[in-house]
Amino acid sequence: MRPLLTAGLRARLSETADKTDHAGEPDREVLAALRASGLLGTAVPVRHGGAGGDAVAVNRVVEEIAQVNPSVAIIAFQHFAVSARISEWGTEEQRERWLPRLADGTWLAASAWSETGAGAAKRNLASGGKRLADGRWRLDGSKTFTTGAGVADLYLVLVQTARPADAGTGYGADGQTFFLVEADNPGLVPELGLDLAGMRGSATGLIALDGCVVADADRLGPAGGAASIIAGVRESGASLGAVSVGIAQAAFDLAVCHAKGHGLLDLPGVRHRLVDLATRVETARAVVAGAGARTSGAPGLTTLHSKLHASVAAEEICLDVARTLGSAGYREGAPIGRLLADARGIAFMGPTNDLCRDLVAAAWTG
């Protein structure tokens, strides 16, 4: 299958992965190259200037980026997710206003859903939105673990706009509303204050909403109806498991390179161990591909399974590769250490692995 990334972009992403991991901040020049690549239009309909790609296409692009730079892959995944939500739930004016710029890379999008105390299910939001007398909304509060903070041009922000009637049993709660907030809004202040162990080049940080006033035309979907939008996200088949597959492939490639460089491929035990690793990578890839194809009887559950399986497999594969490399993988700055830290981070990204388990189990009991 022909690679989607050009050799030049792939090389630039690879070169900056270690640098951004050390610095703990994104490489804006590399993000500019991603913007100019045309890949950011993957999830945007053709009539709005994009490629019209489905979840299969999104997962493939994300996996390829993750093989060389998982941090940038997470940024791209969030961009695709916001693009898809606008395509599905936006008004025609919203689509015409934002999608062409998201498609050609002029703008980069990010999600701001999480916050301290809300829990993995995002049911107890402290950030709120109040409708003003003139019809606009004032948003106040803070969001955390926002990937793309400070580098995005458009944020999909989740706030509580009405008292929930019930706590809910899924992801999100009633009375929550999504707003699309542009980065130049003076009431939105990003801060890269999170010193993460992995995904250190992903610009994952905090967002402060301080008297952030937006028009009602910036509301995405019905007021108080964000839970319906959230519930439909996993039905799309786009899976964070694609990032994990890319990481697992990168770790496997390190193991093969090490074995070749040390003349170990002549040993049957080494060859068999590498084959077992390759099979686990291919299994994770197949599960993610199945989620993207949406051919199962329950596509949403398949997407949850794909995220769970691929993220757990990637971490285990990275650990096995680290053992295979021996002392070569135990040095400060060794690529396998970065990949392992990145792989672990996927488990905490929404929906977290524990929430995935809860959501799958709820399907049996509900």
Tab-separated table of N, CA, C and O in Angstrom, residues 50 70 76 134 146 199 208 238 321 344:
chain	number	residue	atom	x	y	z
A	50	GLY	N	-12.107	19.226	1.223
A	50	GLY	CA	-11.344	18.134	1.796
A	50	GLY	C	-11.274	16.916	0.898
A	50	GLY	O	-11.671	16.950	-0.264
A	70	PRO	N	4.459	10.139	17.397
A	70	PRO	CA	3.160	9.962	18.051
A	70	PRO	C	2.540	11.264	18.550
A	70	PRO	O	1.306	11.406	18.548
A	76	ALA	N	-3.060	15.530	15.114
A	76	ALA	CA	-3.814	15.297	13.881
A	76	ALA	C	-5.137	14.596	14.170
A	76	ALA	O	-6.181	14.943	13.590
A	134	ASP	N	-28.343	39.414	25.209
A	134	ASP	CA	-28.303	39.678	23.762
A	134	ASP	C	-28.212	38.412	22.922
A	134	ASP	O	-28.035	38.476	21.702
A	146	THR	N	-5.778	19.399	27.155
A	146	THR	CA	-6.197	19.803	25.810
A	146	THR	C	-5.017	19.659	24.866
A	146	THR	O	-4.043	20.408	24.946
A	199	MET	N	4.157	11.795	25.105
A	199	MET	CA	3.474	12.705	24.183
A	199	MET	C	3.890	14.164	24.445
A	199	MET	O	3.067	15.077	24.415
A	208	ALA	N	-7.866	28.205	29.836
A	208	ALA	CA	-8.671	29.000	30.763
A	208	ALA	C	-9.753	29.727	29.977
A	208	ALA	O	-9.486	30.330	28.933
A	238	ALA	N	-13.428	6.019	13.839
A	238	ALA	CA	-12.103	6.625	14.012
A	238	ALA	C	-11.609	6.272	15.408
A	238	ALA	O	-12.301	6.493	16.397
A	321	VAL	N	10.101	-5.128	23.329
A	321	VAL	CA	11.199	-4.636	22.504
A	321	VAL	C	12.317	-4.082	23.379
A	321	VAL	O	13.505	-4.295	23.112
A	344	ARG	N	1.981	4.450	26.796
A	344	ARG	CA	1.243	4.460	28.055
A	344	ARG	C	0.210	5.585	28.092
A	344	ARG	O	-0.847	5.465	28.699
